[in-house]
PDB file of C-alpha atoms and ligand atoms in Angstrom:
ATOM      1  CA  UNK V   1      -0.756   8.949 -35.572  1.00 85.00           C
ATOM      2  CA  UNK V   2       0.562   7.416 -32.339  1.00 93.00           C
ATOM      3  CA  UNK V   3      -1.479   4.820 -30.486  1.00 96.00           C
ATOM      4  CA  UNK V   4      -0.853   4.319 -26.753  1.00 98.00           C
ATOM      5  CA  UNK V   5      -2.338   1.785 -24.332  1.00 98.00           C
ATOM      6  CA  UNK V   6      -2.554   2.861 -20.680  1.00 98.00           C
ATOM      7  CA  UNK V   7      -2.903   0.483 -17.745  1.00 98.00           C
ATOM      8  CA  UNK V   8      -4.397   2.350 -14.814  1.00 97.00           C
ATOM      9  CA  UNK V   9      -2.222   1.114 -11.963  1.00 96.00           C
ATOM     10  CA  UNK V  10      -3.877   3.411  -9.415  1.00 95.00           C
ATOM     11  CA  UNK V  11      -6.348   6.292  -9.773  1.00 95.00           C
ATOM     12  CA  UNK V  12      -3.326   8.579 -10.178  1.00 96.00           C
ATOM     13  CA  UNK V  13      -0.756   6.452 -11.989  1.00 97.00           C
ATOM     14  CA  UNK V  14      -0.780   4.919 -15.443  1.00 97.00           C
ATOM     15  CA  UNK V  15       1.732   2.796 -17.319  1.00 98.00           C
ATOM     16  CA  UNK V  16       1.552   3.589 -21.040  1.00 98.00           C
ATOM     17  CA  UNK V  17       2.936   1.454 -23.852  1.00 98.00           C
ATOM     18  CA  UNK V  18       3.192   2.679 -27.417  1.00 98.00           C
ATOM     19  CA  UNK V  19       1.176   0.273 -29.515  1.00 98.00           C
ATOM     20  CA  UNK V  20       1.714  -0.767 -33.131  1.00 98.00           C
ATOM     21  CA  UNK V  21      -1.545  -2.713 -33.452  1.00 97.00           C
ATOM     22  CA  UNK V  22      -4.588  -3.500 -31.378  1.00 98.00           C
ATOM     23  CA  UNK V  23      -5.373  -6.736 -33.158  1.00 98.00           C
ATOM     24  CA  UNK V  24      -7.958  -8.567 -31.042  1.00 98.00           C
ATOM     25  CA  UNK V  25     -10.860  -7.465 -28.892  1.00 98.00           C
ATOM     26  CA  UNK V  26     -13.761  -9.499 -27.509  1.00 98.00           C
ATOM     27  CA  UNK V  27     -15.838  -9.891 -24.409  1.00 98.00           C
ATOM     28  CA  UNK V  28     -16.079 -13.366 -22.909  1.00 98.00           C
ATOM     29  CA  UNK V  29     -18.692 -14.410 -20.349  1.00 97.00           C
ATOM     30  CA  UNK V  30     -16.232 -13.261 -17.678  1.00 97.00           C
ATOM     31  CA  UNK V  31     -14.136 -10.345 -18.920  1.00 97.00           C
ATOM     32  CA  UNK V  32     -12.964  -8.040 -21.704  1.00 98.00           C
ATOM     33  CA  UNK V  33      -9.996  -9.544 -23.605  1.00 98.00           C
ATOM     34  CA  UNK V  34      -7.627  -7.488 -25.791  1.00 98.00           C
ATOM     35  CA  UNK V  35      -4.371  -8.258 -27.583  1.00 98.00           C
ATOM     36  CA  UNK V  36      -1.840  -5.639 -28.716  1.00 98.00           C
ATOM     37  CA  UNK V  37       1.529  -5.509 -30.419  1.00 98.00           C
ATOM     38  CA  UNK V  38       4.332  -3.144 -29.391  1.00 98.00           C
ATOM     39  CA  UNK V  39       7.967  -2.545 -30.303  1.00 98.00           C
ATOM     40  CA  UNK V  40       9.189  -2.569 -26.710  1.00 98.00           C
ATOM     41  CA  UNK V  41       7.280  -5.481 -25.120  1.00 98.00           C
ATOM     42  CA  UNK V  42       6.291  -7.562 -28.144  1.00 98.00           C
ATOM     43  CA  UNK V  43       2.724  -8.835 -28.015  1.00 98.00           C
ATOM     44  CA  UNK V  44       0.710  -8.511 -24.825  1.00 98.00           C
ATOM     45  CA  UNK V  45      -2.832  -9.071 -23.651  1.00 98.00           C
ATOM     46  CA  UNK V  46      -5.117  -7.429 -21.152  1.00 98.00           C
ATOM     47  CA  UNK V  47      -8.136  -8.587 -19.165  1.00 97.00           C
ATOM     48  CA  UNK V  48     -10.551  -5.798 -18.279  1.00 97.00           C
ATOM     49  CA  UNK V  49      -7.851  -3.305 -19.242  1.00 97.00           C
ATOM     50  CA  UNK V  50      -5.125  -4.766 -16.971  1.00 97.00           C
ATOM     51  CA  UNK V  51      -1.890  -6.080 -18.489  1.00 98.00           C
ATOM     52  CA  UNK V  52      -1.604  -9.847 -17.896  1.00 98.00           C
ATOM     53  CA  UNK V  53       1.335 -11.084 -19.945  1.00 98.00           C
ATOM     54  CA  UNK V  54       3.806  -9.428 -22.289  1.00 98.00           C
ATOM     55  CA  UNK V  55       6.229 -11.378 -24.443  1.00 98.00           C
ATOM     56  CA  UNK V  56       9.166  -9.419 -23.036  1.00 98.00           C
ATOM     57  CA  UNK V  57       8.741  -9.798 -19.277  1.00 98.00           C
ATOM     58  CA  UNK V  58       6.579 -12.929 -18.822  1.00 98.00           C
ATOM     59  CA  UNK V  59       9.673 -15.045 -18.132  1.00 98.00           C
ATOM     60  CA  UNK V  60      10.211 -13.256 -14.825  1.00 98.00           C
ATOM     61  CA  UNK V  61       6.741 -13.985 -13.472  1.00 98.00           C
ATOM     62  CA  UNK V  62       6.619 -17.574 -14.732  1.00 98.00           C
ATOM     63  CA  UNK V  63      10.123 -18.464 -13.508  1.00 98.00           C
ATOM     64  CA  UNK V  64       9.402 -17.180 -10.041  1.00 98.00           C
ATOM     65  CA  UNK V  65       5.922 -18.620  -9.629  1.00 98.00           C
ATOM     66  CA  UNK V  66       7.218 -22.144 -10.415  1.00 98.00           C
ATOM     67  CA  UNK V  67      10.938 -22.768  -9.807  1.00 98.00           C
ATOM     68  CA  UNK V  68      11.159 -21.521  -6.204  1.00 98.00           C
ATOM     69  CA  UNK V  69       8.784 -24.302  -5.129  1.00 98.00           C
ATOM     70  CA  UNK V  70      10.497 -26.996  -7.226  1.00 98.00           C
ATOM     71  CA  UNK V  71      13.878 -26.088  -5.750  1.00 98.00           C
ATOM     72  CA  UNK V  72      12.406 -26.348  -2.246  1.00 98.00           C
ATOM     73  CA  UNK V  73      10.787 -29.730  -2.857  1.00 98.00           C
ATOM     74  CA  UNK V  74      12.289 -31.314  -5.994  1.00 98.00           C
ATOM     75  CA  UNK V  75       9.981 -34.339  -5.549  1.00 98.00           C
ATOM     76  CA  UNK V  76       6.832 -32.466  -6.527  1.00 98.00           C
ATOM     77  CA  UNK V  77       4.821 -34.739  -8.854  1.00 98.00           C
ATOM     78  CA  UNK V  78       1.209 -33.587  -8.802  1.00 98.00           C
ATOM     79  CA  UNK V  79       0.492 -29.935  -9.442  1.00 98.00           C
ATOM     80  CA  UNK V  80      -2.641 -27.799  -9.620  1.00 98.00           C
ATOM     81  CA  UNK V  81      -2.506 -24.425 -11.390  1.00 98.00           C
ATOM     82  CA  UNK V  82      -5.459 -22.133 -10.747  1.00 98.00           C
ATOM     83  CA  UNK V  83      -5.927 -19.419 -13.376  1.00 98.00           C
ATOM     84  CA  UNK V  84      -2.834 -19.164 -15.555  1.00 98.00           C
ATOM     85  CA  UNK V  85      -4.800 -19.261 -18.824  1.00 98.00           C
ATOM     86  CA  UNK V  86      -1.844 -17.948 -20.842  1.00 98.00           C
ATOM     87  CA  UNK V  87      -0.030 -21.239 -20.127  1.00 98.00           C
ATOM     88  CA  UNK V  88       3.254 -19.732 -18.886  1.00 98.00           C
ATOM     89  CA  UNK V  89       3.198 -21.492 -15.499  1.00 98.00           C
ATOM     90  CA  UNK V  90       2.380 -24.831 -17.141  1.00 98.00           C
ATOM     91  CA  UNK V  91       5.189 -24.315 -19.664  1.00 98.00           C
ATOM     92  CA  UNK V  92       7.756 -23.940 -16.870  1.00 98.00           C
ATOM     93  CA  UNK V  93       6.346 -26.884 -14.869  1.00 98.00           C
ATOM     94  CA  UNK V  94       6.401 -29.122 -17.927  1.00 98.00           C
ATOM     95  CA  UNK V  95      10.196 -28.790 -18.083  1.00 98.00           C
ATOM     96  CA  UNK V  96      10.457 -31.110 -15.049  1.00 98.00           C
ATOM     97  CA  UNK V  97      10.271 -34.589 -16.553  1.00 98.00           C
ATOM     98  CA  UNK V  98       9.489 -36.185 -13.193  1.00 98.00           C
ATOM     99  CA  UNK V  99       6.269 -34.171 -12.746  1.00 98.00           C
ATOM    100  CA  UNK V 100       3.484 -36.672 -13.456  1.00 98.00           C
ATOM    101  CA  UNK V 101       0.315 -34.604 -13.525  1.00 98.00           C
ATOM    102  CA  UNK V 102      -0.575 -30.953 -14.010  1.00 98.00           C
ATOM    103  CA  UNK V 103      -4.207 -29.912 -13.588  1.00 98.00           C
ATOM    104  CA  UNK V 104      -5.004 -26.377 -14.723  1.00 98.00           C
ATOM    105  CA  UNK V 105      -8.300 -24.768 -13.768  1.00 98.00           C
ATOM    106  CA  UNK V 106      -9.033 -21.629 -15.766  1.00 98.00           C
ATOM    107  CA  UNK V 107     -12.440 -19.986 -15.542  1.00 97.00           C
ATOM    108  CA  UNK V 108     -12.282 -18.495 -19.041  1.00 98.00           C
ATOM    109  CA  UNK V 109     -11.683 -20.835 -21.980  1.00 98.00           C
ATOM    110  CA  UNK V 110     -11.414 -17.874 -24.344  1.00 98.00           C
ATOM    111  CA  UNK V 111      -8.221 -16.716 -22.571  1.00 98.00           C
ATOM    112  CA  UNK V 112      -6.634 -20.112 -23.259  1.00 98.00           C
ATOM    113  CA  UNK V 113      -7.740 -20.268 -26.885  1.00 98.00           C
ATOM    114  CA  UNK V 114      -6.629 -16.715 -27.708  1.00 98.00           C
ATOM    115  CA  UNK V 115      -3.268 -17.199 -25.973  1.00 98.00           C
ATOM    116  CA  UNK V 116      -2.728 -20.430 -27.927  1.00 98.00           C
ATOM    117  CA  UNK V 117      -3.331 -18.434 -31.093  1.00 98.00           C
ATOM    118  CA  UNK V 118      -1.530 -15.171 -30.322  1.00 98.00           C
ATOM    119  CA  UNK V 119       1.058 -16.071 -27.637  1.00 98.00           C
ATOM    120  CA  UNK V 120       2.084 -19.538 -28.867  1.00 98.00           C
ATOM    121  CA  UNK V 121       5.411 -19.607 -27.001  1.00 97.00           C
ATOM    122  CA  UNK V 122       3.790 -18.908 -23.633  1.00 98.00           C
ATOM    123  CA  UNK V 123       0.963 -21.380 -24.286  1.00 98.00           C
ATOM    124  CA  UNK V 124       3.116 -24.025 -25.988  1.00 98.00           C
ATOM    125  CA  UNK V 125       2.901 -26.735 -23.315  1.00 98.00           C
ATOM    126  CA  UNK V 126      -0.827 -26.700 -22.634  1.00 98.00           C
ATOM    127  CA  UNK V 127      -0.968 -29.716 -24.968  1.00 98.00           C
ATOM    128  CA  UNK V 128       1.549 -31.715 -22.911  1.00 98.00           C
ATOM    129  CA  UNK V 129      -0.075 -35.124 -22.190  1.00 98.00           C
ATOM    130  CA  UNK V 130       0.439 -34.631 -18.441  1.00 98.00           C
ATOM    131  CA  UNK V 131      -1.775 -31.527 -18.525  1.00 98.00           C
ATOM    132  CA  UNK V 132      -5.549 -31.648 -17.946  1.00 98.00           C
ATOM    133  CA  UNK V 133      -7.446 -28.437 -18.558  1.00 98.00           C
ATOM    134  CA  UNK V 134     -10.614 -27.689 -16.586  1.00 98.00           C
ATOM    135  CA  UNK V 135     -12.665 -24.679 -17.592  1.00 98.00           C
ATOM    136  CA  UNK V 136     -14.359 -23.797 -14.341  1.00 98.00           C
ATOM    137  CA  UNK V 137     -14.118 -21.578 -11.298  1.00 97.00           C
ATOM    138  CA  UNK V 138     -11.004 -22.432  -9.253  1.00 97.00           C
ATOM    139  CA  UNK V 139     -12.916 -21.602  -6.093  1.00 96.00           C
ATOM    140  CA  UNK V 140     -15.411 -24.402  -6.810  1.00 97.00           C
ATOM    141  CA  UNK V 141     -12.813 -26.823  -8.169  1.00 98.00           C
ATOM    142  CA  UNK V 142     -10.908 -27.042  -4.872  1.00 98.00           C
ATOM    143  CA  UNK V 143     -14.034 -27.429  -2.725  1.00 97.00           C
ATOM    144  CA  UNK V 144     -14.073 -31.231  -2.775  1.00 96.00           C
ATOM    145  CA  UNK V 145     -10.355 -31.996  -3.208  1.00 98.00           C
ATOM    146  CA  UNK V 146      -8.415 -33.610  -0.387  1.00 98.00           C
ATOM    147  CA  UNK V 147      -4.797 -34.646   0.012  1.00 98.00           C
ATOM    148  CA  UNK V 148      -4.143 -34.652  -3.747  1.00 98.00           C
ATOM    149  CA  UNK V 149      -1.503 -32.122  -4.732  1.00 98.00           C
ATOM    150  CA  UNK V 150       2.152 -31.513  -3.872  1.00 98.00           C
ATOM    151  CA  UNK V 151       1.940 -27.970  -5.170  1.00 98.00           C
ATOM    152  CA  UNK V 152      -0.859 -25.498  -5.885  1.00 98.00           C
ATOM    153  CA  UNK V 153      -0.013 -22.391  -7.904  1.00 98.00           C
ATOM    154  CA  UNK V 154      -2.527 -19.563  -7.792  1.00 98.00           C
ATOM    155  CA  UNK V 155      -1.821 -17.679 -11.010  1.00 98.00           C
ATOM    156  CA  UNK V 156      -4.829 -15.421 -10.795  1.00 94.00           C
ATOM    157  CA  UNK V 157      -5.983 -11.986 -11.796  1.00 91.00           C
ATOM    158  CA  UNK V 158      -6.306  -9.275  -9.141  1.00 87.00           C
ATOM    159  CA  UNK V 159      -9.027  -9.598  -6.481  1.00 87.00           C
ATOM    160  CA  UNK V 160     -11.685  -7.908  -8.613  1.00 86.00           C
ATOM    161  CA  UNK V 161     -14.073  -9.606 -11.035  1.00 86.00           C
ATOM    162  CA  UNK V 162     -13.678 -13.378 -11.476  1.00 90.00           C
ATOM    163  CA  UNK V 163     -10.417 -13.422  -9.456  1.00 92.00           C
ATOM    164  CA  UNK V 164     -12.051 -12.113  -6.278  1.00 91.00           C
ATOM    165  CA  UNK V 165     -12.915 -15.534  -4.853  1.00 90.00           C
ATOM    166  CA  UNK V 166      -9.286 -16.635  -5.158  1.00 93.00           C
ATOM    167  CA  UNK V 167      -8.314 -14.267  -2.328  1.00 93.00           C
ATOM    168  CA  UNK V 168     -10.840 -15.532   0.252  1.00 93.00           C
ATOM    169  CA  UNK V 169     -10.492 -17.575   3.447  1.00 94.00           C
ATOM    170  CA  UNK V 170     -12.684 -20.314   2.005  1.00 96.00           C
ATOM    171  CA  UNK V 171     -10.444 -20.677  -1.008  1.00 96.00           C
ATOM    172  CA  UNK V 172      -7.205 -20.825   0.977  1.00 97.00           C
ATOM    173  CA  UNK V 173      -8.778 -23.310   3.422  1.00 98.00           C
ATOM    174  CA  UNK V 174      -9.791 -25.575   0.551  1.00 98.00           C
ATOM    175  CA  UNK V 175      -6.315 -25.283  -0.988  1.00 98.00           C
ATOM    176  CA  UNK V 176      -4.857 -26.361   2.360  1.00 98.00           C
ATOM    177  CA  UNK V 177      -7.115 -29.436   2.306  1.00 98.00           C
ATOM    178  CA  UNK V 178      -6.332 -30.202  -1.336  1.00 98.00           C
ATOM    179  CA  UNK V 179      -2.613 -30.280  -0.571  1.00 98.00           C
ATOM    180  CA  UNK V 180      -0.803 -33.358   0.694  1.00 98.00           C
ATOM    181  CA  UNK V 181       0.781 -33.273   4.135  1.00 98.00           C
ATOM    182  CA  UNK V 182       3.973 -31.713   2.771  1.00 98.00           C
ATOM    183  CA  UNK V 183       2.207 -29.519   0.191  1.00 98.00           C
ATOM    184  CA  UNK V 184       3.215 -26.034  -0.972  1.00 98.00           C
ATOM    185  CA  UNK V 185       1.000 -23.135  -2.068  1.00 98.00           C
ATOM    186  CA  UNK V 186       2.509 -20.375  -4.226  1.00 98.00           C
ATOM    187  CA  UNK V 187       0.327 -17.418  -5.123  1.00 97.00           C
ATOM    188  CA  UNK V 188       0.705 -14.150  -6.974  1.00 95.00           C
ATOM    189  CA  UNK V 189       0.695 -11.756  -4.061  1.00 94.00           C
ATOM    190  CA  UNK V 190       0.238  -8.285  -5.556  1.00 93.00           C
ATOM    191  CA  UNK V 191       2.611  -5.325  -5.162  1.00 95.00           C
ATOM    192  CA  UNK V 192       3.603  -3.680  -1.877  1.00 96.00           C
ATOM    193  CA  UNK V 193       4.218  -0.219  -3.343  1.00 97.00           C
ATOM    194  CA  UNK V 194       0.897   1.498  -3.983  1.00 96.00           C
ATOM    195  CA  UNK V 195      -1.729   1.501  -1.229  1.00 94.00           C
ATOM    196  CA  UNK V 196      -4.373  -0.226  -3.313  1.00 88.00           C
ATOM    197  CA  UNK V 197      -2.353  -3.394  -4.021  1.00 91.00           C
ATOM    198  CA  UNK V 198      -0.502  -3.260  -0.665  1.00 95.00           C
ATOM    199  CA  UNK V 199      -3.853  -3.517   1.078  1.00 91.00           C
ATOM    200  CA  UNK V 200      -4.731  -6.654  -0.902  1.00 91.00           C
ATOM    201  CA  UNK V 201      -1.343  -8.219  -0.311  1.00 92.00           C
ATOM    202  CA  UNK V 202      -1.643  -7.699   3.464  1.00 94.00           C
ATOM    203  CA  UNK V 203      -5.145  -9.186   3.486  1.00 93.00           C
ATOM    204  CA  UNK V 204      -3.993 -12.246   1.551  1.00 94.00           C
ATOM    205  CA  UNK V 205      -0.968 -12.709   3.815  1.00 95.00           C
ATOM    206  CA  UNK V 206      -3.115 -12.479   6.956  1.00 95.00           C
ATOM    207  CA  UNK V 207      -5.452 -15.210   5.701  1.00 95.00           C
ATOM    208  CA  UNK V 208      -2.753 -17.604   4.506  1.00 96.00           C
ATOM    209  CA  UNK V 209      -0.714 -17.106   7.678  1.00 96.00           C
ATOM    210  CA  UNK V 210      -3.589 -18.403   9.798  1.00 96.00           C
ATOM    211  CA  UNK V 211      -3.612 -21.702   7.927  1.00 97.00           C
ATOM    212  CA  UNK V 212      -0.057 -22.672   7.035  1.00 98.00           C
ATOM    213  CA  UNK V 213       2.771 -23.245   9.545  1.00 98.00           C
ATOM    214  CA  UNK V 214       5.285 -21.782   7.086  1.00 98.00           C
ATOM    215  CA  UNK V 215       4.265 -18.572   5.362  1.00 97.00           C
ATOM    216  CA  UNK V 216       6.812 -16.413   3.545  1.00 97.00           C
ATOM    217  CA  UNK V 217       6.822 -13.783   0.821  1.00 98.00           C
ATOM    218  CA  UNK V 218       9.330 -13.350  -1.990  1.00 98.00           C
ATOM    219  CA  UNK V 219       9.801 -10.683  -4.640  1.00 98.00           C
ATOM    220  CA  UNK V 220      10.694 -10.058  -8.254  1.00 98.00           C
ATOM    221  CA  UNK V 221      11.009  -7.113 -10.580  1.00 98.00           C
ATOM    222  CA  UNK V 222       8.254  -7.261 -13.224  1.00 98.00           C
ATOM    223  CA  UNK V 223       8.255  -4.041 -15.288  1.00 98.00           C
ATOM    224  CA  UNK V 224       4.640  -4.123 -16.517  1.00 98.00           C
ATOM    225  CA  UNK V 225       2.981  -4.881 -13.164  1.00 97.00           C
ATOM    226  CA  UNK V 226       2.038  -2.172 -10.683  1.00 96.00           C
ATOM    227  CA  UNK V 227       5.204  -0.251  -9.693  1.00 97.00           C
ATOM    228  CA  UNK V 228       7.355  -3.070 -11.137  1.00 98.00           C
ATOM    229  CA  UNK V 229       7.885  -4.469  -7.631  1.00 98.00           C
ATOM    230  CA  UNK V 230       5.914  -7.694  -7.383  1.00 98.00           C
ATOM    231  CA  UNK V 231       5.444 -10.233  -4.597  1.00 97.00           C
ATOM    232  CA  UNK V 232       4.640 -13.931  -4.437  1.00 98.00           C
ATOM    233  CA  UNK V 233       3.445 -15.909  -1.428  1.00 97.00           C
ATOM    234  CA  UNK V 234       5.104 -19.166  -0.395  1.00 98.00           C
ATOM    235  CA  UNK V 235       3.028 -21.145   2.121  1.00 98.00           C
ATOM    236  CA  UNK V 236       3.834 -24.670   3.128  1.00 98.00           C
ATOM    237  CA  UNK V 237       2.870 -27.446   5.515  1.00 98.00           C
ATOM    238  CA  UNK V 238       6.421 -28.740   5.919  1.00 98.00           C
ATOM    239  CA  UNK V 239       9.191 -27.251   3.792  1.00 98.00           C
ATOM    240  CA  UNK V 240      10.886 -23.946   4.506  1.00 98.00           C
ATOM    241  CA  UNK V 241      12.107 -22.394   1.238  1.00 98.00           C
ATOM    242  CA  UNK V 242      15.415 -21.324   2.793  1.00 98.00           C
ATOM    243  CA  UNK V 243      16.220 -24.095   5.321  1.00 98.00           C
ATOM    244  CA  UNK V 244      15.054 -26.884   3.025  1.00 98.00           C
ATOM    245  CA  UNK V 245      16.393 -25.350  -0.204  1.00 98.00           C
ATOM    246  CA  UNK V 246      17.698 -28.188  -2.443  1.00 98.00           C
ATOM    247  CA  UNK V 247      20.274 -26.214  -4.412  1.00 98.00           C
ATOM    248  CA  UNK V 248      22.366 -29.122  -5.735  1.00 98.00           C
ATOM    249  CA  UNK V 249      19.361 -31.266  -6.622  1.00 98.00           C
ATOM    250  CA  UNK V 250      17.753 -28.406  -8.508  1.00 98.00           C
ATOM    251  CA  UNK V 251      20.992 -27.611 -10.342  1.00 98.00           C
ATOM    252  CA  UNK V 252      21.202 -31.261 -11.440  1.00 98.00           C
ATOM    253  CA  UNK V 253      17.914 -30.836 -13.319  1.00 98.00           C
ATOM    254  CA  UNK V 254      20.048 -28.772 -15.740  1.00 98.00           C
ATOM    255  CA  UNK V 255      17.287 -26.284 -16.574  1.00 98.00           C
ATOM    256  CA  UNK V 256      18.379 -23.073 -18.225  1.00 98.00           C
ATOM    257  CA  UNK V 257      16.320 -20.254 -16.738  1.00 98.00           C
ATOM    258  CA  UNK V 258      16.453 -16.632 -17.737  1.00 98.00           C
ATOM    259  CA  UNK V 259      15.500 -15.051 -14.384  1.00 98.00           C
ATOM    260  CA  UNK V 260      15.505 -17.638 -11.594  1.00 98.00           C
ATOM    261  CA  UNK V 261      18.826 -18.969 -10.294  1.00 98.00           C
ATOM    262  CA  UNK V 262      19.928 -20.550  -7.050  1.00 98.00           C
ATOM    263  CA  UNK V 263      21.546 -17.340  -5.694  1.00 98.00           C
ATOM    264  CA  UNK V 264      18.328 -15.483  -6.385  1.00 98.00           C
ATOM    265  CA  UNK V 265      16.363 -18.228  -4.583  1.00 98.00           C
ATOM    266  CA  UNK V 266      17.885 -17.050  -1.324  1.00 98.00           C
ATOM    267  CA  UNK V 267      17.968 -13.372  -2.278  1.00 98.00           C
ATOM    268  CA  UNK V 268      14.315 -13.095  -3.269  1.00 98.00           C
ATOM    269  CA  UNK V 269      13.174 -13.758   0.301  1.00 98.00           C
ATOM    270  CA  UNK V 270      15.265 -10.793   1.584  1.00 98.00           C
ATOM    271  CA  UNK V 271      12.588  -8.107   1.603  1.00 98.00           C
ATOM    272  CA  UNK V 272      12.960  -4.332   1.896  1.00 98.00           C
ATOM    273  CA  UNK V 273      12.277  -2.962   5.374  1.00 98.00           C
ATOM    274  CA  UNK V 274       8.976  -1.295   4.459  1.00 97.00           C
ATOM    275  CA  UNK V 275       7.650  -4.591   3.080  1.00 97.00           C
ATOM    276  CA  UNK V 276       8.838  -6.513   6.145  1.00 97.00           C
ATOM    277  CA  UNK V 277       7.100  -3.931   8.323  1.00 96.00           C
ATOM    278  CA  UNK V 278       3.838  -4.353   6.407  1.00 95.00           C
ATOM    279  CA  UNK V 279       3.982  -8.128   6.792  1.00 95.00           C
ATOM    280  CA  UNK V 280       4.869  -7.804  10.485  1.00 92.00           C
ATOM    281  CA  UNK V 281       1.838  -5.574  11.024  1.00 90.00           C
ATOM    282  CA  UNK V 282      -0.219  -8.495   9.749  1.00 84.00           C
ATOM    283  CA  UNK V 283       1.633 -10.940  11.977  1.00 66.00           C
ATOM    284  CA  UNK V 284       0.996  -8.971  15.156  1.00 63.00           C
TER     285      UNK V 284
HETATM  286  N1  SAM A 301       0.201 -13.072 -14.504  1.00 70.05           N
HETATM  287  C1  SAM A 301      -1.062 -12.487 -14.416  1.00 70.05           C
HETATM  288  C2  SAM A 301      -1.181 -11.276 -13.566  1.00 70.05           C
HETATM  289  O1  SAM A 301      -0.887 -11.294 -12.362  1.00 70.05           O
HETATM  290  O2  SAM A 301      -1.568 -10.268 -14.133  1.00 70.05           O
HETATM  291  C3  SAM A 301      -2.122 -13.482 -14.217  1.00 70.05           C
HETATM  292  C4  SAM A 301      -2.317 -14.143 -15.530  1.00 70.05           C
HETATM  293  S1  SAM A 301      -3.502 -15.333 -15.775  1.00 70.05           S
HETATM  294  C5  SAM A 301      -3.951 -14.812 -17.375  1.00 70.05           C
HETATM  295  C6  SAM A 301      -4.872 -15.029 -14.724  1.00 70.05           C
HETATM  296  C7  SAM A 301      -6.049 -15.894 -15.099  1.00 70.05           C
HETATM  297  O3  SAM A 301      -6.829 -16.175 -13.957  1.00 70.05           O
HETATM  298  C8  SAM A 301      -6.995 -15.282 -16.129  1.00 70.05           C
HETATM  299  O4  SAM A 301      -6.898 -15.952 -17.334  1.00 70.05           O
HETATM  300  C9  SAM A 301      -8.383 -15.419 -15.506  1.00 70.05           C
HETATM  301  O5  SAM A 301      -9.388 -15.779 -16.428  1.00 70.05           O
HETATM  302  C10 SAM A 301      -8.115 -16.500 -14.469  1.00 70.05           C
HETATM  303  N2  SAM A 301      -9.086 -16.482 -13.359  1.00 70.05           N
HETATM  304  C11 SAM A 301      -9.618 -15.420 -12.727  1.00 70.05           C
HETATM  305  N3  SAM A 301     -10.488 -15.824 -11.800  1.00 70.05           N
HETATM  306  C12 SAM A 301     -10.502 -17.174 -11.821  1.00 70.05           C
HETATM  307  C13 SAM A 301     -11.211 -18.161 -11.086  1.00 70.05           C
HETATM  308  N4  SAM A 301     -12.090 -17.821 -10.139  1.00 70.05           N
HETATM  309  N5  SAM A 301     -10.971 -19.466 -11.377  1.00 70.05           N
HETATM  310  C14 SAM A 301     -10.082 -19.817 -12.338  1.00 70.05           C
HETATM  311  N6  SAM A 301      -9.397 -18.921 -13.070  1.00 70.05           N
HETATM  312  C15 SAM A 301      -9.601 -17.619 -12.816  1.00 70.05           C
END
């Protein structure tokens, strides 16, 4: 008998993966958590039925959500990750020896503990001594923080359920305050392709744009996310990711990355016309 998992990307579109085993299921205080094993994507987990991380394509998301910022300001030392319970963003950040402190605020401890058990490569650096884990709502965590971080990464779920607050004006305003005067905010910015996610990405862009003097969007191809065409937001108080790009400095770090590279750094900000048009609608 064949077993298939389907992620409902819209009311009319599903992505289905053939599954070898459905080996974990539980409901935390916040969401339904499931782990599966496949031939094509290795192990993966879902929250409330949405694919979060697969072993095969997680490198794309985690490279892009971290390295673009570090190659724009290679002096980043204090980082806050909001969400990111699988540990992939922290793993990439921990490769920079000069980063001094990484705070990670994940609302759901069970996500962290299950990823440590079932996705040990992704979660491998959550035990790095520079990392402090906080199990609380990211929305609350940033409320009283001022002038603390060089970089905030919003590695959240979609704006439904516990992730909803991480797409609000209040949250972005508090992130702005929590950042130092040259701080950078990178957020997962949904997909532009289907109306449902495109609507959310335009709303997020409109809010961030009002706060940050520099507000750009970059893209990557992530096969298991809606339509495969995924966006990230880059908002900053000082550094422009293209004009201030520190190519040579970043290359001297000597990191071997599987998706990110310094040609792609420039290329990922070159958006298709329909995406540019959507963002311009917001800008007008
Ligand atoms: N790469 C993923 C994606 O876009 O599908 C995101 C992965 S990561 C697992 C998202 C995490 O954000 C989840 O573990 C979830 O528990 C966490 N999260 C959701 N809402 C949150 C909140 N308000 N505060 C902190 N963490 C939150």
